[in-house]
Amino acid sequence: MRRSNARKAGSNKKSSATSAAAAADDDDDDQRRSTEADGDGDGDGRGMDPIKLQLRHSSRSTNLFSRNAKHPPRSNLCLLSSVLLALVLVLCYAFLSPRGLSIFARRRYAIVIDGGSTGTRMHVFSYGSGDGAAFDFGQDGLASLRVNPGLSAYAEDPGEAGASLAELVEFARRKVPREFWGETEVRLMATAGLRMLERRVQDQILDSCRKVLRVSGFQFQDEWASVITGSDEGVYAWVVANYALGALGGDPQDTTGIIELGGASAQVTFSSREPLPSEFSRTVKFGNITYNLYSHSFLQFGQIVAFESLKELLLSEEKNLDKCAYRQCYIGSTFTPKLQGRFLATENFFYTSKFFGLTQKAVLSDLMLAGEHFCGEDWSILKKRHHSINEEDLLRYCFSSAYIVAFLHDSLGIALNDDRIAFANQVGSVPLDWALGAFILQTTAAADAEKPNWPFAILINHSPILLSVVAILMISMLVSWTLSKWRKPQVKTIYDLEKGRYIVTRVNRC
C-alpha cells in the first residue's frame, strides 16, 4: 500500500515536471515567433542570431539618443535667450536710470551736534551705505540748524543746557524718517566754549544734554557727548577741506592746510615734513595713505575772546610777557613749524574779508588797507551805512582787520603779499565746517570695520551693479529650467530582453 502511494506520488511529480517543460517549450516557441515577427531581417527570420539582433537594435537606440546632436536642445536655447535678455535689461537700467548704479545702496543717516562757543548747530547727514567715500553735502545730503546761545552760556545754570537742544532734536526728527531713528547715531561735540570752563561745570552741562539725547529716539551713548580737543577740531577741519578739494586720499604734499579763527580759539593744521614734538603731531589715515599733521588749537586766541582780552588789557597796567620753550615760537610760547604749502583761512577770517568786500584771492595787504580805511572813518557815518549791524559787532570789525593781520603775518610769518592764503567758507557745495570732517572720518572708519571679505567687497563696494546682474541671472536660469522641465515630457528608456530591443516609455509626473 505504501509502495503504491509512493509510486503514485512519483508519477504525479513526473507528470508535473513534464507539464512544466511543455509549457516552457510553448513559451519559447511564442517568444521565437514574436522575435521573428518583430525582426526586420530576411523573411521569416529563421536562423537569426539573437545576440546580433540585440546589438543591432542597441546601436540604433544609441544613435537615436546620442548626446552629439546637430542642433542644441530647445531648453538650452530658451535658457541662453533668458540670460541675454536679463543682461540687456540690467545694462539698460544701469545706464538709463539715474539711480541704476545704486539700487542696492541703502540710505543711512547720522547726526553731529557742534557745541560751539557762540551757538549750537546740528547737522543731519543722509548718505548711501554703498556710496563709499562719495558723500553728498548738498540739499539732499545735509540739513543744518543753529540755535543761540552756545552751551557755555549755561555755566551759571548747567541744568538748563539740555533744554536748548529740544528744538534741534525736533528738527532731526523731521529730517530722518521714523523707521531709521533707532539706527541713526547722534553725537554731541563741544568745542572751545566748554573747554574754557571748569571741568565740573563741563560735566554738568553735558549731563543735562545727555538726558535729552537719551530720550530723543535716536541711537545714543553717554560717551558720545563730549568736549573734543582743539587738535581734534583742527584735524576735522583739515579733513573736510581736503575732501572738498579732492586731495584727501592722495599725496600728502598736495594737500591744503587749514587756519580757523573761531570765537574762543584758533586752529592751525597742515601736513608737515619736519619732525614734530609729540604733543603737536597727529596722524590721519584715509584709504591707503597716512598723513602726518601738525595740529594745534590756540585757546583764547579766537576773535571774540581776543577782543575781550584787549579791552581788559587796555584797562589794566599789567603786561604779560610769554617765554618760548622751543626753538621756534610764533604765537606766545607755542611751538609752530614753518607753514608749508597752500592754506584756507576759514570762519571769522572769511566773514571779516566778506564784510570788507574782498575776494577769495585777496592778500593780507588788501585786508590791512581796507581795515585802516574803515577804522579811520567817522563813527556816526559808519553806523548809518551799516544800520543793520549791531553796534558792538560793527566795532569788532575794526579790531578784526588788525587782529587777522597780526595773527597771520606777525605770528605765523605769512608775508603781506603771499597768495598761498585764500579766505573761504566752502569749496563748491561743501561747507568748510569741522563737523563734516568728523562725520567723514567716523563714517569711513565704520565702513572699513564692516568691510566683508574681498570677493564680497568687489561686488558690494566696487561694482554694486554686479549684484543685480547675478540676482537676475539666477532668477532667469531658474525660470528657464522650470519651464523646460514643464514643457518637455519625462521619458524612460529600458531594454526588453524578450523582444531584444530598447523601449521608450513616458513617465507620469507626480
Short mmCIF file of C-alpha atoms in Angstrom, two decimals:
data_model
loop_
_atom_site.label_atom_id
_atom_site.label_comp_id
_atom_site.label_asym_id
_atom_site.label_seq_id
_atom_site.Cartn_x
_atom_site.Cartn_y
_atom_site.Cartn_z
CA MET A 1 0.00 0.00 0.00
CA ARG A 2 2.83 2.38 0.93
CA ARG A 3 4.80 1.44 -2.16
CA SER A 4 1.70 2.04 -4.29
CA ASN A 5 1.21 5.51 -2.81
CA ALA A 6 4.89 6.31 -3.33
CA ARG A 7 4.73 5.23 -6.96
CA LYS A 8 1.61 7.35 -7.38
CA ALA A 9 3.37 10.42 -5.87
CA GLY A 10 6.40 9.92 -8.06
CA SER A 11 4.17 9.56 -11.06
CA ASN A 12 2.45 12.84 -10.15
CA LYS A 13 5.85 14.64 -9.85
CA LYS A 14 6.93 13.38 -13.24
CA SER A 15 3.65 14.48 -14.69
CA SER A 16 4.06 17.98 -13.20
CA ALA A 17 7.61 18.28 -14.49
CA THR A 18 6.52 17.13 -17.92
CA SER A 19 3.74 19.70 -17.95
CA ALA A 20 6.12 22.49 -16.89
CA ALA A 21 8.61 21.51 -19.56
CA ALA A 22 5.89 21.50 -22.14
CA ALA A 23 4.73 24.92 -21.03
CA ALA A 24 8.26 26.23 -21.24
CA ASP A 25 8.63 24.88 -24.75
CA ASP A 26 5.40 26.57 -25.72
CA ASP A 27 6.66 29.88 -24.23
CA ASP A 28 9.95 29.54 -26.15
CA ASP A 29 8.04 28.97 -29.35
CA ASP A 30 5.91 32.03 -28.67
CA GLN A 31 8.98 34.14 -27.92
CA ARG A 32 10.71 32.98 -31.09
CA ARG A 33 7.63 33.73 -33.11
CA SER A 34 7.39 37.17 -31.52
CA THR A 35 11.04 37.85 -32.22
CA GLU A 36 10.77 36.68 -35.81
CA ALA A 37 7.69 38.79 -36.32
CA ASP A 38 9.37 41.91 -34.89
CA GLY A 39 12.66 41.44 -36.77
CA ASP A 40 13.38 43.41 -39.95
CA GLY A 41 15.86 40.90 -41.46
CA ASP A 42 15.08 38.30 -44.12
CA GLY A 43 11.63 36.86 -44.47
CA ASP A 44 10.66 34.71 -41.53
CA GLY A 45 13.87 35.39 -39.54
CA ARG A 46 14.83 31.68 -39.21
CA GLY A 47 18.39 31.01 -38.14
CA MET A 48 18.96 34.68 -36.99
CA ASP A 49 21.45 35.06 -34.16
CA PRO A 50 19.60 36.70 -31.21
CA ILE A 51 22.82 38.37 -29.97
CA LYS A 52 23.35 40.11 -33.30
CA LEU A 53 19.78 41.25 -33.24
CA GLN A 54 20.24 42.82 -29.80
CA LEU A 55 23.42 44.60 -30.88
CA ARG A 56 21.78 46.00 -33.96
CA HIS A 57 18.88 47.38 -32.02
CA SER A 58 21.25 48.68 -29.33
CA SER A 59 23.24 50.53 -31.99
CA ARG A 60 20.12 52.13 -33.37
CA SER A 61 18.95 53.15 -29.94
CA THR A 62 22.35 54.64 -29.09
CA ASN A 63 22.31 56.75 -32.24
CA LEU A 64 18.79 57.82 -31.55
CA PHE A 65 19.63 59.12 -28.07
CA SER A 66 23.15 60.36 -28.85
CA ARG A 67 24.36 63.45 -26.97
CA ASN A 68 26.20 64.74 -30.04
CA ALA A 69 23.11 66.24 -31.58
CA LYS A 70 23.46 68.55 -34.55
CA HIS A 71 21.13 71.13 -33.01
CA PRO A 72 21.06 72.31 -29.37
CA PRO A 73 18.01 71.30 -27.36
CA ARG A 74 15.17 73.78 -27.24
CA SER A 75 15.54 74.21 -23.46
CA ASN A 76 19.18 75.34 -23.84
CA LEU A 77 18.19 77.96 -26.39
CA CYS A 78 15.48 79.18 -24.05
CA LEU A 79 17.96 79.43 -21.18
CA LEU A 80 20.52 81.31 -23.28
CA SER A 81 17.89 83.74 -24.51
CA SER A 82 16.76 84.44 -20.94
CA VAL A 83 20.32 85.14 -19.82
CA LEU A 84 20.95 87.56 -22.70
CA LEU A 85 17.64 89.31 -22.09
CA ALA A 86 18.49 89.71 -18.39
CA LEU A 87 21.85 91.26 -19.26
CA VAL A 88 20.26 93.71 -21.68
CA LEU A 89 17.63 94.76 -19.12
CA VAL A 90 20.22 95.25 -16.37
CA LEU A 91 22.56 97.28 -18.55
CA CYS A 92 19.71 99.45 -19.80
CA TYR A 93 18.62 100.13 -16.24
CA ALA A 94 22.16 100.85 -15.11
CA PHE A 95 22.89 103.40 -17.82
CA LEU A 96 19.48 104.93 -18.40
CA SER A 97 18.27 105.20 -14.80
CA PRO A 98 19.92 107.88 -12.61
CA ARG A 99 19.62 105.51 -9.64
CA GLY A 100 20.65 102.43 -11.58
CA LEU A 101 24.14 102.12 -10.19
CA SER A 102 22.99 102.40 -6.61
CA ILE A 103 19.95 100.14 -6.47
CA PHE A 104 21.50 98.30 -3.55
CA ALA A 105 22.71 101.44 -1.77
CA ARG A 106 20.66 101.56 1.41
CA ARG A 107 20.06 105.01 2.85
CA ARG A 108 21.55 105.81 6.23
CA TYR A 109 21.54 108.84 8.49
CA ALA A 110 23.90 110.37 11.03
CA ILE A 111 23.66 113.41 13.31
CA VAL A 112 26.53 115.57 14.61
CA ILE A 113 25.88 118.44 17.05
CA ASP A 114 28.54 121.16 17.09
CA GLY A 115 28.55 122.75 20.54
CA GLY A 116 30.34 125.97 19.64
CA SER A 117 31.13 128.97 21.80
CA THR A 118 28.52 131.29 20.26
CA GLY A 119 25.85 128.79 19.25
CA THR A 120 24.90 125.12 18.87
CA ARG A 121 24.50 123.75 15.36
CA MET A 122 23.01 120.37 14.37
CA HIS A 123 23.98 118.64 11.13
CA VAL A 124 21.79 115.81 9.78
CA PHE A 125 23.59 113.72 7.17
CA SER A 126 21.92 111.40 4.66
CA TYR A 127 24.09 109.01 2.66
CA GLY A 128 24.07 105.67 0.87
CA SER A 129 25.72 102.70 2.54
CA GLY A 130 27.17 101.62 -0.80
CA ASP A 131 28.47 105.05 -1.76
CA GLY A 132 31.90 104.57 -0.17
CA ALA A 133 33.58 107.93 0.31
CA ALA A 134 31.28 109.79 -2.09
CA PHE A 135 29.22 111.89 0.30
CA ASP A 136 26.59 114.37 -0.78
CA PHE A 137 26.72 117.60 1.22
CA GLY A 138 24.16 119.33 -0.95
CA GLN A 139 20.49 119.92 -0.19
CA ASP A 140 19.62 116.21 -0.21
CA GLY A 141 22.57 115.03 1.84
CA LEU A 142 22.92 117.69 4.53
CA ALA A 143 20.46 119.67 6.63
CA SER A 144 21.59 122.06 9.38
CA LEU A 145 20.02 124.19 12.09
CA ARG A 146 21.65 126.57 14.58
CA VAL A 147 20.33 127.83 17.90
CA ASN A 148 21.74 130.53 20.17
CA PRO A 149 23.36 130.95 22.63
CA GLY A 150 26.10 128.32 22.89
CA LEU A 151 26.26 125.70 25.64
CA SER A 152 28.91 127.66 27.52
CA ALA A 153 26.32 130.37 28.17
CA TYR A 154 24.68 127.99 30.68
CA ALA A 155 27.67 127.96 33.01
CA GLU A 156 25.61 129.62 35.76
CA ASP A 157 22.67 127.25 35.25
CA PRO A 158 24.03 123.99 33.76
CA GLY A 159 20.77 122.09 34.22
CA GLU A 160 19.07 124.22 31.56
CA ALA A 161 21.63 123.45 28.85
CA GLY A 162 19.77 120.33 27.72
CA ALA A 163 16.58 122.31 27.06
CA SER A 164 18.45 124.26 24.36
CA LEU A 165 18.69 121.03 22.33
CA ALA A 166 14.93 120.44 22.20
CA GLU A 167 14.44 122.45 19.01
CA LEU A 168 17.39 120.68 17.39
CA VAL A 169 16.03 117.23 18.25
CA GLU A 170 12.65 118.08 16.72
CA PHE A 171 14.45 119.30 13.60
CA ALA A 172 16.29 115.97 13.31
CA ARG A 173 13.06 114.00 13.76
CA ARG A 174 11.57 115.82 10.78
CA LYS A 175 14.62 115.14 8.62
CA VAL A 176 15.15 111.46 9.48
CA PRO A 177 12.34 109.01 8.60
CA ARG A 178 10.90 107.44 11.73
CA GLU A 179 11.89 103.90 10.75
CA PHE A 180 15.55 105.00 10.79
CA TRP A 181 15.57 106.69 14.19
CA GLY A 182 16.71 103.65 16.14
CA GLU A 183 19.79 103.11 13.95
CA THR A 184 20.78 106.77 13.48
CA GLU A 185 23.66 107.82 15.73
CA VAL A 186 23.64 111.27 17.33
CA ARG A 187 26.88 112.71 18.70
CA LEU A 188 27.44 115.97 20.56
CA MET A 189 30.91 117.51 20.27
CA ALA A 190 31.54 120.67 22.27
CA THR A 191 34.46 122.91 21.44
CA ALA A 192 36.41 125.85 22.92
CA GLY A 193 33.45 127.45 24.68
CA LEU A 194 33.18 124.49 27.06
CA ARG A 195 36.95 123.88 27.11
CA MET A 196 37.37 127.21 28.85
CA LEU A 197 35.02 126.24 31.70
CA GLU A 198 35.88 124.28 34.83
CA ARG A 199 35.70 120.51 34.45
CA ARG A 200 32.88 120.27 36.99
CA VAL A 201 30.74 122.73 35.02
CA GLN A 202 31.55 120.96 31.75
CA ASP A 203 30.27 117.66 33.17
CA GLN A 204 27.07 119.25 34.49
CA ILE A 205 26.27 120.82 31.12
CA LEU A 206 27.00 117.56 29.27
CA ASP A 207 24.86 115.53 31.71
CA SER A 208 21.94 117.88 31.06
CA CYS A 209 22.36 117.36 27.32
CA ARG A 210 22.65 113.58 27.70
CA LYS A 211 19.26 113.39 29.41
CA VAL A 212 17.64 114.95 26.34
CA LEU A 213 19.55 112.84 23.81
CA ARG A 214 18.78 109.57 25.64
CA VAL A 215 15.04 110.04 25.04
CA SER A 216 15.40 111.54 21.56
CA GLY A 217 14.56 108.24 19.86
CA PHE A 218 17.94 108.17 18.11
CA GLN A 219 20.84 105.86 18.91
CA PHE A 220 22.92 107.47 21.65
CA GLN A 221 25.52 106.53 24.24
CA ASP A 222 26.66 108.81 27.06
CA GLU A 223 30.27 108.88 25.86
CA TRP A 224 29.07 110.32 22.53
CA ALA A 225 28.51 113.66 24.26
CA SER A 226 31.95 115.09 25.00
CA VAL A 227 34.26 118.07 24.79
CA ILE A 228 36.70 117.48 21.94
CA THR A 229 40.24 118.81 21.97
CA GLY A 230 41.29 121.76 19.87
CA SER A 231 43.62 119.43 17.98
CA ASP A 232 40.67 117.21 17.04
CA GLU A 233 38.75 120.22 15.83
CA GLY A 234 41.65 121.27 13.63
CA VAL A 235 42.10 117.78 12.18
CA TYR A 236 38.38 117.52 11.34
CA ALA A 237 38.51 120.90 9.60
CA TRP A 238 41.58 119.78 7.62
CA VAL A 239 39.79 116.58 6.56
CA VAL A 240 36.68 118.30 5.18
CA ALA A 241 38.75 120.95 3.38
CA ASN A 242 40.89 118.39 1.57
CA TYR A 243 37.89 116.18 0.88
CA ALA A 244 36.16 119.12 -0.79
CA LEU A 245 39.32 119.92 -2.78
CA GLY A 246 39.68 116.28 -3.90
CA ALA A 247 43.06 115.90 -2.23
CA LEU A 248 42.06 113.50 0.55
CA GLY A 249 43.44 110.06 -0.26
CA GLY A 250 46.24 111.49 -2.43
CA ASP A 251 49.83 112.66 -1.98
CA PRO A 252 50.33 114.44 1.39
CA GLN A 253 52.35 117.13 -0.39
CA ASP A 254 49.30 118.03 -2.50
CA THR A 255 47.08 118.74 0.50
CA THR A 256 45.99 122.16 1.73
CA GLY A 257 46.43 123.44 5.28
CA ILE A 258 43.61 124.97 7.30
CA ILE A 259 43.62 128.01 9.60
CA GLU A 260 40.42 128.59 11.59
CA LEU A 261 39.51 131.68 13.54
CA GLY A 262 36.64 130.84 15.87
CA GLY A 263 35.10 132.82 18.67
CA ALA A 264 37.16 131.35 21.52
CA SER A 265 40.09 129.65 19.79
CA ALA A 266 42.09 129.44 16.58
CA GLN A 267 43.33 126.22 14.95
CA VAL A 268 46.26 125.64 12.61
CA THR A 269 46.57 122.25 10.88
CA PHE A 270 48.69 121.20 7.91
CA SER A 271 50.85 118.36 6.60
CA SER A 272 54.44 118.88 7.72
CA ARG A 273 57.61 117.16 6.52
CA GLU A 274 59.73 118.14 9.50
CA PRO A 275 59.89 116.26 12.83
CA LEU A 276 57.29 117.47 15.32
CA PRO A 277 57.01 117.32 19.12
CA SER A 278 54.57 114.56 20.06
CA GLU A 279 52.05 116.98 21.61
CA PHE A 280 51.62 118.73 18.24
CA SER A 281 51.76 115.67 15.98
CA ARG A 282 48.62 113.94 14.68
CA THR A 283 48.24 111.02 12.29
CA VAL A 284 45.29 110.58 9.96
CA LYS A 285 44.82 107.51 7.78
CA PHE A 286 42.46 107.68 4.83
CA GLY A 287 42.37 104.78 2.43
CA ASN A 288 45.92 103.56 1.97
CA ILE A 289 47.53 106.93 2.73
CA THR A 290 48.79 108.09 6.13
CA TYR A 291 49.12 111.82 6.80
CA ASN A 292 51.43 113.27 9.44
CA LEU A 293 49.94 116.56 10.57
CA TYR A 294 50.87 119.47 12.75
CA SER A 295 47.69 120.43 14.59
CA HIS A 296 47.24 122.82 17.47
CA SER A 297 44.45 124.91 18.93
CA PHE A 298 45.31 128.30 20.34
CA LEU A 299 42.84 128.64 23.17
CA GLN A 300 41.70 132.21 23.93
CA PHE A 301 43.07 133.38 20.59
CA GLY A 302 39.63 133.32 18.99
CA GLN A 303 38.24 136.60 17.68
CA ILE A 304 35.67 137.29 20.42
CA VAL A 305 37.90 136.26 23.34
CA ALA A 306 40.85 138.18 21.92
CA PHE A 307 38.68 141.29 21.59
CA GLU A 308 37.51 141.00 25.20
CA SER A 309 41.11 140.39 26.34
CA LEU A 310 42.25 143.52 24.53
CA LYS A 311 39.65 145.65 26.31
CA GLU A 312 40.74 144.24 29.67
CA LEU A 313 44.38 144.83 28.83
CA LEU A 314 43.71 148.45 27.91
CA LEU A 315 42.10 148.96 31.32
CA SER A 316 44.94 147.22 33.12
CA GLU A 317 48.52 148.29 33.60
CA GLU A 318 49.79 144.69 33.72
CA LYS A 319 51.85 143.37 30.84
CA ASN A 320 52.31 139.62 30.38
CA LEU A 321 55.47 138.51 28.55
CA ASP A 322 55.47 134.92 27.19
CA LYS A 323 58.56 132.76 27.17
CA CYS A 324 59.22 130.30 24.33
CA ALA A 325 60.34 126.83 25.41
CA TYR A 326 61.06 125.77 21.81
CA ARG A 327 63.50 126.95 19.18
CA GLN A 328 60.66 128.24 17.03
CA CYS A 329 57.65 130.07 18.51
CA TYR A 330 55.28 132.34 16.63
CA ILE A 331 52.23 132.68 18.90
CA GLY A 332 53.08 133.24 22.54
CA SER A 333 55.11 130.28 23.81
CA THR A 334 53.57 127.72 21.47
CA PHE A 335 55.69 125.75 19.03
CA THR A 336 54.71 126.39 15.42
CA PRO A 337 56.66 124.94 12.47
CA LYS A 338 57.17 126.85 9.26
CA LEU A 339 53.99 126.83 7.20
CA GLN A 340 54.22 124.58 4.14
CA GLY A 341 52.01 124.58 1.05
CA ARG A 342 48.70 126.36 0.47
CA PHE A 343 46.14 127.31 3.12
CA LEU A 344 42.48 128.10 3.51
CA ALA A 345 41.59 130.70 6.16
CA THR A 346 38.05 130.00 7.38
CA GLU A 347 35.32 131.10 9.80
CA ASN A 348 35.98 134.66 11.07
CA PHE A 349 38.81 135.09 8.58
CA PHE A 350 36.23 134.65 5.84
CA TYR A 351 33.45 136.68 7.48
CA THR A 352 35.77 139.64 8.01
CA SER A 353 37.08 139.58 4.44
CA LYS A 354 33.49 139.33 3.18
CA PHE A 355 32.45 142.36 5.23
CA PHE A 356 35.20 144.42 3.57
CA GLY A 357 34.20 143.16 0.11
CA LEU A 358 37.43 141.27 -0.54
CA THR A 359 37.65 138.37 -2.97
CA GLN A 360 38.82 134.87 -2.11
CA LYS A 361 42.21 135.63 -3.70
CA ALA A 362 42.84 138.80 -1.67
CA VAL A 363 46.16 139.01 0.17
CA LEU A 364 46.84 140.36 3.65
CA SER A 365 47.89 143.76 2.37
CA ASP A 366 44.40 144.18 0.87
CA LEU A 367 42.79 143.44 4.23
CA MET A 368 45.18 145.77 6.02
CA LEU A 369 44.36 148.69 3.73
CA ALA A 370 40.60 148.05 3.94
CA GLY A 371 40.80 147.89 7.74
CA GLU A 372 42.77 151.10 8.02
CA HIS A 373 40.24 152.91 5.84
CA PHE A 374 37.30 151.54 7.86
CA CYS A 375 38.82 152.37 11.25
CA GLY A 376 39.64 155.91 10.10
CA GLU A 377 36.08 156.81 9.07
CA ASP A 378 33.65 158.83 11.16
CA TRP A 379 31.79 156.52 13.54
CA SER A 380 28.38 158.15 13.03
CA ILE A 381 28.68 157.71 9.27
CA LEU A 382 29.63 154.06 9.68
CA LYS A 383 26.61 153.37 11.90
CA LYS A 384 24.25 154.88 9.32
CA ARG A 385 25.89 152.99 6.48
CA HIS A 386 25.71 149.66 8.35
CA HIS A 387 22.50 150.24 10.27
CA SER A 388 21.51 146.56 10.10
CA ILE A 389 24.61 145.50 12.08
CA ASN A 390 24.76 145.60 15.86
CA GLU A 391 26.98 148.42 17.11
CA GLU A 392 29.17 146.07 19.15
CA ASP A 393 29.67 143.79 16.14
CA LEU A 394 30.41 146.76 13.89
CA LEU A 395 33.08 147.98 16.30
CA ARG A 396 34.61 144.49 16.31
CA TYR A 397 35.30 144.63 12.54
CA CYS A 398 37.84 147.39 13.09
CA PHE A 399 39.58 145.17 15.63
CA SER A 400 39.27 142.04 13.42
CA SER A 401 41.03 143.55 10.43
CA ALA A 402 44.04 144.42 12.58
CA TYR A 403 43.93 141.17 14.57
CA ILE A 404 43.88 138.94 11.45
CA VAL A 405 46.92 140.70 10.01
CA ALA A 406 48.72 140.38 13.35
CA PHE A 407 47.80 136.69 13.69
CA LEU A 408 48.75 135.62 10.16
CA HIS A 409 51.63 137.97 9.45
CA ASP A 410 53.23 138.83 12.79
CA SER A 411 52.62 135.46 14.49
CA LEU A 412 52.58 132.86 11.70
CA GLY A 413 55.06 134.64 9.42
CA ILE A 414 52.86 134.90 6.33
CA ALA A 415 54.02 137.69 4.03
CA LEU A 416 51.57 140.52 3.32
CA ASN A 417 51.60 139.71 -0.40
CA ASP A 418 51.62 135.90 -0.02
CA ASP A 419 48.96 134.45 -2.32
CA ARG A 420 49.09 130.98 -0.72
CA ILE A 421 46.30 132.01 1.66
CA ALA A 422 42.69 132.01 0.43
CA PHE A 423 39.73 133.21 2.50
CA ALA A 424 36.88 130.71 2.13
CA ASN A 425 33.88 129.29 3.94
CA GLN A 426 33.10 126.50 1.49
CA VAL A 427 34.56 124.73 -1.52
CA GLY A 428 31.99 124.12 -4.23
CA SER A 429 28.88 122.93 -2.42
CA VAL A 430 30.78 121.63 0.63
CA PRO A 431 30.76 123.88 3.73
CA LEU A 432 34.13 124.05 5.46
CA ASP A 433 32.68 123.03 8.82
CA TRP A 434 34.77 120.78 11.06
CA ALA A 435 31.66 118.73 11.96
CA LEU A 436 31.56 117.47 8.35
CA GLY A 437 35.14 116.29 8.71
CA ALA A 438 34.22 114.41 11.88
CA PHE A 439 31.36 112.74 10.02
CA ILE A 440 33.65 111.74 7.13
CA LEU A 441 36.27 110.13 9.38
CA GLN A 442 33.74 108.31 11.57
CA THR A 443 31.72 107.00 8.62
CA THR A 444 34.71 105.78 6.61
CA ALA A 445 36.22 104.15 9.70
CA ALA A 446 32.94 102.34 10.41
CA ALA A 447 32.70 101.24 6.77
CA ASP A 448 36.25 99.83 6.86
CA ALA A 449 35.43 97.91 10.04
CA GLU A 450 32.32 96.38 8.43
CA LYS A 451 34.04 95.51 5.14
CA PRO A 452 33.30 91.91 4.03
CA ASN A 453 35.87 89.51 2.58
CA TRP A 454 37.41 90.55 -0.70
CA PRO A 455 35.05 88.67 -3.09
CA PHE A 456 32.05 90.31 -1.47
CA ALA A 457 33.83 93.64 -1.25
CA ILE A 458 34.32 93.62 -5.02
CA LEU A 459 30.63 93.00 -5.55
CA ILE A 460 29.29 95.40 -2.94
CA ASN A 461 31.77 98.27 -2.82
CA HIS A 462 33.37 98.45 -6.24
CA SER A 463 30.52 97.46 -8.56
CA PRO A 464 27.05 97.37 -7.00
CA ILE A 465 25.50 96.62 -10.39
CA LEU A 466 27.13 93.16 -10.34
CA LEU A 467 24.79 92.15 -7.56
CA SER A 468 21.78 92.91 -9.70
CA VAL A 469 23.30 91.02 -12.64
CA VAL A 470 23.91 87.92 -10.52
CA ALA A 471 20.45 88.05 -8.96
CA ILE A 472 18.60 88.46 -12.25
CA LEU A 473 20.67 85.77 -13.96
CA MET A 474 19.94 83.28 -11.20
CA ILE A 475 16.22 84.02 -11.39
CA SER A 476 16.26 83.76 -15.19
CA MET A 477 18.05 80.41 -15.14
CA LEU A 478 15.67 79.05 -12.52
CA VAL A 479 12.63 80.13 -14.53
CA SER A 480 14.06 78.75 -17.78
CA TRP A 481 14.91 75.42 -16.20
CA THR A 482 11.44 75.15 -14.68
CA LEU A 483 9.74 75.95 -17.98
CA SER A 484 11.90 73.50 -19.90
CA LYS A 485 11.09 70.72 -17.46
CA TRP A 486 7.41 71.57 -17.56
CA ARG A 487 7.18 71.61 -21.36
CA LYS A 488 9.46 68.65 -22.09
CA PRO A 489 7.88 65.22 -21.25
CA GLN A 490 9.86 62.95 -18.96
CA VAL A 491 10.71 59.56 -20.56
CA LYS A 492 12.49 56.38 -19.52
CA THR A 493 14.50 54.07 -21.78
CA ILE A 494 14.64 50.32 -20.98
CA TYR A 495 15.95 47.27 -22.82
CA ASP A 496 13.40 44.50 -23.35
CA LEU A 497 15.26 41.16 -23.13
CA GLU A 498 12.30 39.22 -24.53
CA LYS A 499 11.91 41.44 -27.58
CA GLY A 500 15.62 42.18 -27.94
CA ARG A 501 15.29 45.97 -28.35
CA TYR A 502 15.11 49.33 -26.47
CA ILE A 503 11.72 50.63 -25.49
CA VAL A 504 10.99 54.30 -24.65
CA THR A 505 8.16 54.88 -22.24
CA ARG A 506 6.62 58.08 -20.85
CA VAL A 507 6.85 58.60 -17.08
CA ASN A 508 3.87 60.15 -15.32
CA ARG A 509 4.65 63.31 -13.26
CA CYS A 510 3.92 63.36 -9.58
#
